[in-house]
JSON list of C-alpha atoms in Angstrom, two decimals:
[
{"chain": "A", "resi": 82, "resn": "UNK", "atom": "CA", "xyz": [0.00, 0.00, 0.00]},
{"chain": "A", "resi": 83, "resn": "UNK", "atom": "CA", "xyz": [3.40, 2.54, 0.05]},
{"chain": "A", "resi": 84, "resn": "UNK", "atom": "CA", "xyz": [2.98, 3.17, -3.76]},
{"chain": "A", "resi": 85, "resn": "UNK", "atom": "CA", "xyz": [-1.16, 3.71, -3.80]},
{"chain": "A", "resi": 86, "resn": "UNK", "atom": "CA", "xyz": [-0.31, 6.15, -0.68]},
{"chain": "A", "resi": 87, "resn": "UNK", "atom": "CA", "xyz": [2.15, 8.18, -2.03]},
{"chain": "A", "resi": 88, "resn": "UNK", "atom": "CA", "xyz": [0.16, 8.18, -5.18]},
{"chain": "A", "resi": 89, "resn": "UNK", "atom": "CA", "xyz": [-2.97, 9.90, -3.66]},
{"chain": "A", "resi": 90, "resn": "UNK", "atom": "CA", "xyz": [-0.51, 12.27, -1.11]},
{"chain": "A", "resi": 91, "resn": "UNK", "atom": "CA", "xyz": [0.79, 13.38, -4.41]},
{"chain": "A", "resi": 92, "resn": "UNK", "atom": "CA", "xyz": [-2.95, 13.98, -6.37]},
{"chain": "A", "resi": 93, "resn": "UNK", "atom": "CA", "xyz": [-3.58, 15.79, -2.98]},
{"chain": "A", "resi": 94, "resn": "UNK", "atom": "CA", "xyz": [-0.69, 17.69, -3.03]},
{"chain": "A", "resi": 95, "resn": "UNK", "atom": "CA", "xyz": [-1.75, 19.00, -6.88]},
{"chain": "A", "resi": 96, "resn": "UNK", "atom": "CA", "xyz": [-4.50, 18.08, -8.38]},
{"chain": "A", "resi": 97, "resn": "UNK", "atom": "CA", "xyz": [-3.44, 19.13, -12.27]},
{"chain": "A", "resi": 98, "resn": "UNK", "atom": "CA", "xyz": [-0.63, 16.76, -11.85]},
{"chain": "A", "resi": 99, "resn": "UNK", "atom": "CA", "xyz": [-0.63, 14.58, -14.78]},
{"chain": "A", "resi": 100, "resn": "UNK", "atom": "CA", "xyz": [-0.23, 10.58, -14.49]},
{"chain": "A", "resi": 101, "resn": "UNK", "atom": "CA", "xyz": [3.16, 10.73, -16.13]},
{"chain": "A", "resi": 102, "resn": "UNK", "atom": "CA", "xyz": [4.46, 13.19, -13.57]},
{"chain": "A", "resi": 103, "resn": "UNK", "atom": "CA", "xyz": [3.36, 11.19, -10.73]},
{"chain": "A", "resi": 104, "resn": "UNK", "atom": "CA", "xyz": [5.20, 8.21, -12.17]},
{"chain": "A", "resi": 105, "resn": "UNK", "atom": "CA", "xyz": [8.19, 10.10, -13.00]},
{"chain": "A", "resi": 106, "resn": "UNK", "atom": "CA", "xyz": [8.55, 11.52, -9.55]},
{"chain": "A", "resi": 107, "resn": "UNK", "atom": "CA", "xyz": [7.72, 8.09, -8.11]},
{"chain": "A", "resi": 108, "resn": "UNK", "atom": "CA", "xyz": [9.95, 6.02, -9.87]},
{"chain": "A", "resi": 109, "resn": "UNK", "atom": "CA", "xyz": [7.51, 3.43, -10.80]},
{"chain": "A", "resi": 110, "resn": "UNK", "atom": "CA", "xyz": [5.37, 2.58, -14.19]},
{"chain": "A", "resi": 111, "resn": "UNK", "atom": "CA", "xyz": [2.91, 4.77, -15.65]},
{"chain": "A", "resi": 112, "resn": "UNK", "atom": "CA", "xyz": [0.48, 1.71, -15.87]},
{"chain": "A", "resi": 113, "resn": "UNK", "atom": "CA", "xyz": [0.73, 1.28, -12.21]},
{"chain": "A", "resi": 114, "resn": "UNK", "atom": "CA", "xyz": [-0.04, 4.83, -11.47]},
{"chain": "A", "resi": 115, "resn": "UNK", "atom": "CA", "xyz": [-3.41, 4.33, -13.84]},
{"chain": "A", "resi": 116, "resn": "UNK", "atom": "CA", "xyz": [-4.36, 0.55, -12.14]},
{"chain": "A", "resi": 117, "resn": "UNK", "atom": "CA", "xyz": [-4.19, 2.78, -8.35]},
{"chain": "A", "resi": 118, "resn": "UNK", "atom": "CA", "xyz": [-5.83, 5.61, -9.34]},
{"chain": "A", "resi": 119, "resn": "UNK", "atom": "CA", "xyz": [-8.68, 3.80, -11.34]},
{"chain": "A", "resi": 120, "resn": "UNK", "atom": "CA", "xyz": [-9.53, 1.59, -8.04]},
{"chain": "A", "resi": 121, "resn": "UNK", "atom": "CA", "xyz": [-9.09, 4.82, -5.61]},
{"chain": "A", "resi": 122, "resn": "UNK", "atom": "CA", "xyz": [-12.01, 5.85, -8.05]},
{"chain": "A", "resi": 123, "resn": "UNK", "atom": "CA", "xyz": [-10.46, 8.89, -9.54]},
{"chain": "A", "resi": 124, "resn": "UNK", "atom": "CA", "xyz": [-10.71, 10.07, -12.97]},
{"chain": "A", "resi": 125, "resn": "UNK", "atom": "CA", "xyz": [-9.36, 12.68, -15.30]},
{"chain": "A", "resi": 126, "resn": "UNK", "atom": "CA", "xyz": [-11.87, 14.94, -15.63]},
{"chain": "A", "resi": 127, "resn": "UNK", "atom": "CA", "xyz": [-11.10, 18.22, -18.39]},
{"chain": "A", "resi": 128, "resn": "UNK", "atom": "CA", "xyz": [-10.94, 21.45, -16.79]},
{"chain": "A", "resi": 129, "resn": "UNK", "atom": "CA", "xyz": [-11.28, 25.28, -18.67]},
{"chain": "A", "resi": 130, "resn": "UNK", "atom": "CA", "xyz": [-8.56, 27.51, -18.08]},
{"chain": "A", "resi": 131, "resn": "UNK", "atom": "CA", "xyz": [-9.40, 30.99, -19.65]},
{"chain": "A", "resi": 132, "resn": "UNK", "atom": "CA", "xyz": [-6.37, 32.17, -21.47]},
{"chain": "A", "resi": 133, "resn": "UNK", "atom": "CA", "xyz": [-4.25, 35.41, -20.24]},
{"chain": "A", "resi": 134, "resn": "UNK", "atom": "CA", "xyz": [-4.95, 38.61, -22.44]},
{"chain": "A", "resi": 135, "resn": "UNK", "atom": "CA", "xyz": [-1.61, 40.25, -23.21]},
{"chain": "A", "resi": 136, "resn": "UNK", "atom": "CA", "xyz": [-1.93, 44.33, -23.80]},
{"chain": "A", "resi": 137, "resn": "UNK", "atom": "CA", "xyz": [-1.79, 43.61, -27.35]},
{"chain": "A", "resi": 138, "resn": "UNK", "atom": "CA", "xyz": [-4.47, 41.08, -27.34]},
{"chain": "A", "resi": 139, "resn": "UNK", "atom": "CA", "xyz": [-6.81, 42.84, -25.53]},
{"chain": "A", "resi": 140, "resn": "UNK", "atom": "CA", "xyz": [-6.09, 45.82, -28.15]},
{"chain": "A", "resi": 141, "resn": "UNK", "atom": "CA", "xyz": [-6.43, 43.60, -31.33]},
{"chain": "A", "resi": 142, "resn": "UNK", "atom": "CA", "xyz": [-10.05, 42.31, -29.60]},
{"chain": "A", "resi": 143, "resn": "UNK", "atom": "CA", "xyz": [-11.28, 46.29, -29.37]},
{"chain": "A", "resi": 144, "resn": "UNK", "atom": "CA", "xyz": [-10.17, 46.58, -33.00]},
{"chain": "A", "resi": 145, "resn": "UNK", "atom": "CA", "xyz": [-11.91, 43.79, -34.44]},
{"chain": "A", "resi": 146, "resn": "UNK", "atom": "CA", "xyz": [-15.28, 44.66, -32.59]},
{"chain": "A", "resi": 147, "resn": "UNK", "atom": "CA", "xyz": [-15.01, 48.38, -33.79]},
{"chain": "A", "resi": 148, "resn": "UNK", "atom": "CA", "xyz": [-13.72, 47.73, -37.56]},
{"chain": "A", "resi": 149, "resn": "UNK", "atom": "CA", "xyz": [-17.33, 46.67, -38.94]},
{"chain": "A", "resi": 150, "resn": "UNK", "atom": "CA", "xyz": [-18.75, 50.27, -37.46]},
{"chain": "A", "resi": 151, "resn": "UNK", "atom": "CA", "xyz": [-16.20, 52.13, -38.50]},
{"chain": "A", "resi": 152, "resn": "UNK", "atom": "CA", "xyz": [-16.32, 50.22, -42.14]},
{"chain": "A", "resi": 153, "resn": "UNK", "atom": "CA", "xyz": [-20.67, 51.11, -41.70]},
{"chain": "A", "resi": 154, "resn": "UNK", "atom": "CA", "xyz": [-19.61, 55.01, -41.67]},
{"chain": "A", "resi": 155, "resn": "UNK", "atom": "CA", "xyz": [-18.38, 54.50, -45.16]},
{"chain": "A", "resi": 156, "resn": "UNK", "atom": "CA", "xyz": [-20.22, 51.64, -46.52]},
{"chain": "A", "resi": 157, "resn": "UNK", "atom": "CA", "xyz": [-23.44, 51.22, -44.75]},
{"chain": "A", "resi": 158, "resn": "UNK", "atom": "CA", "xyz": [-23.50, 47.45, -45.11]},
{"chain": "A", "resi": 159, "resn": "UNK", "atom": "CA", "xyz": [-26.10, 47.17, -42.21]},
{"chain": "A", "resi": 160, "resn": "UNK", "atom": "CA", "xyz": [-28.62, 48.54, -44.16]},
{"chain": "A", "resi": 161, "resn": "UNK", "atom": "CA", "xyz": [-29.06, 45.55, -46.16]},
{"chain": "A", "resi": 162, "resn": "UNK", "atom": "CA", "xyz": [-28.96, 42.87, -43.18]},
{"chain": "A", "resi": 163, "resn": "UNK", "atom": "CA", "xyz": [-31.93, 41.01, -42.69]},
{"chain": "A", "resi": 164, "resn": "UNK", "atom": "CA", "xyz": [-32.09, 39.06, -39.27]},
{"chain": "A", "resi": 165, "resn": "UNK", "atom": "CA", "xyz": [-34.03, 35.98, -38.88]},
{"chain": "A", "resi": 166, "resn": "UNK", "atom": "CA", "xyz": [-33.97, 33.57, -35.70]},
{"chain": "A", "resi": 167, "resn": "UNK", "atom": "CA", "xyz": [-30.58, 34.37, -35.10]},
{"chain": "A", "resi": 168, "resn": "UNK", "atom": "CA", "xyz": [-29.06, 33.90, -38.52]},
{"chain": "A", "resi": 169, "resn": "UNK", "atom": "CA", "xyz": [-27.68, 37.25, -40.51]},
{"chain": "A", "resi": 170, "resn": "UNK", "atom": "CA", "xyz": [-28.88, 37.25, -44.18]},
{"chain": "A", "resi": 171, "resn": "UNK", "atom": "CA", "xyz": [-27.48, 39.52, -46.62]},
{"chain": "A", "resi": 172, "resn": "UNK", "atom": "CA", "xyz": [-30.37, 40.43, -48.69]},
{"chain": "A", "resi": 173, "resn": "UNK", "atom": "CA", "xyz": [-29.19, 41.95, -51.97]},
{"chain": "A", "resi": 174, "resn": "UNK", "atom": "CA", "xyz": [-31.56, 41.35, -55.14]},
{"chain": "A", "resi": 175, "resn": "UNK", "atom": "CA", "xyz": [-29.62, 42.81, -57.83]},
{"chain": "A", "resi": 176, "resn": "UNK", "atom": "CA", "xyz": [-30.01, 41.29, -61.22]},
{"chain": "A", "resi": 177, "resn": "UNK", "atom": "CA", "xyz": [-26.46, 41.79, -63.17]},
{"chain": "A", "resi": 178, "resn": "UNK", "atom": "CA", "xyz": [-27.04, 41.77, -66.95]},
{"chain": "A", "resi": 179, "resn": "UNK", "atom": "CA", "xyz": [-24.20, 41.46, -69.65]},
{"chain": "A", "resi": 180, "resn": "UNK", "atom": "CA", "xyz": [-23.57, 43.28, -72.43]},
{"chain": "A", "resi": 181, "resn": "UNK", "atom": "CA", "xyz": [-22.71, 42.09, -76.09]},
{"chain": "A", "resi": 182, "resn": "UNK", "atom": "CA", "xyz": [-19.66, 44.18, -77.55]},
{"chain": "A", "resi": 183, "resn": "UNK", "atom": "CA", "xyz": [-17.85, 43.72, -80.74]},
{"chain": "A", "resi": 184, "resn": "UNK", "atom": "CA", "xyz": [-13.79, 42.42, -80.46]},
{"chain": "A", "resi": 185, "resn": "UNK", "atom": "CA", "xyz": [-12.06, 44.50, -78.34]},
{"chain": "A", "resi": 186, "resn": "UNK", "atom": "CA", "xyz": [-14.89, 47.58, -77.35]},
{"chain": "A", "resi": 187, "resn": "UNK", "atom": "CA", "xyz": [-15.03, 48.49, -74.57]},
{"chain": "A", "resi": 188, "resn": "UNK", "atom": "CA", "xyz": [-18.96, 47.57, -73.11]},
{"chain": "A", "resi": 189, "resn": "UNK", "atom": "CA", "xyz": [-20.92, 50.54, -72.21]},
{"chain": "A", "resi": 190, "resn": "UNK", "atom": "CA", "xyz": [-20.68, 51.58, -68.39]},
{"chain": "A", "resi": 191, "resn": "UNK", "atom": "CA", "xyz": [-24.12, 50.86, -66.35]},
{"chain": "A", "resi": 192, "resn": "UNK", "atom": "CA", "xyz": [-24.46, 52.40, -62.84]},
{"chain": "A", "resi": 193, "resn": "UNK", "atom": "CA", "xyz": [-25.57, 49.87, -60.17]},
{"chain": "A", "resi": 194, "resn": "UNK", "atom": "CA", "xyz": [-29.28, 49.82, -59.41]},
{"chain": "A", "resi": 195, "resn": "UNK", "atom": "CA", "xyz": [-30.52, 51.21, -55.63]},
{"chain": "A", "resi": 196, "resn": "UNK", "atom": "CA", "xyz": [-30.86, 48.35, -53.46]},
{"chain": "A", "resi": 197, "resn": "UNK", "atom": "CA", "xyz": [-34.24, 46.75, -53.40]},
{"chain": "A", "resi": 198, "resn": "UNK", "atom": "CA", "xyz": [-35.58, 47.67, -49.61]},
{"chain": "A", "resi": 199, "resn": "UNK", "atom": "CA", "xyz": [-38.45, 43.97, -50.11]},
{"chain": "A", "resi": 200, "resn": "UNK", "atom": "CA", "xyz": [-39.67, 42.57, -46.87]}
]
């Protein structure tokens, strides 16, 4: 019982400790560590760790949350967003038609039609 003891006095001690550590620090196999610790009942269970914002990171997160406004003032893109259950639809109806030209003319220049504003 001196190994399954100073296996669980070591999970005590830190309980991130990985099963390779414990047998490295031990001296003894990583199988054995896994046969103790599965009939002492414990398992491995996943744990979130939120990640540290650097400076920078914190910046770059601003940025990215204030480039589609500032990108609106110029191009109001929002205009044509149609929500729905949660789900962003561009809604843009605009019918492109070609133009027949002759060799190397250049086709005649057509200004784009307003947006449709359909429910």
């Amino acid at each position: 019982m001196d190994k399954v003891d100073a296996i669980l006095e070591k999970l005590e001690q830190d309980l991130i400790i990985t099963s390779y550590d414990i047998a490295e620090e031990l001296g003894i196999d990583h199988k054995t560590v896994l046969i103790h610790l599965k009939k002492a009942r414990y398992k491995k269970l996943n744990t979130c760790v939120p990640h540290e914002l650097t400076e920078k990171n914190l910046i770059n997160h601003v940025l990215i949350c204030d480039s589609p406004l500032k990108y609106n003032e110029t191009e109001p893109f929002l205009k044509i967003l149609i929500t729905d259950d949660d789900k962003w639809i561009s809604y843009d109806q605009n019918v492109r038609k070609r133009l027949w030209s002759k060799g190397k003319q250049a086709p005649e220049t057509i200004a784009k039609p307003e947006l449709a504003r359909n429910k």
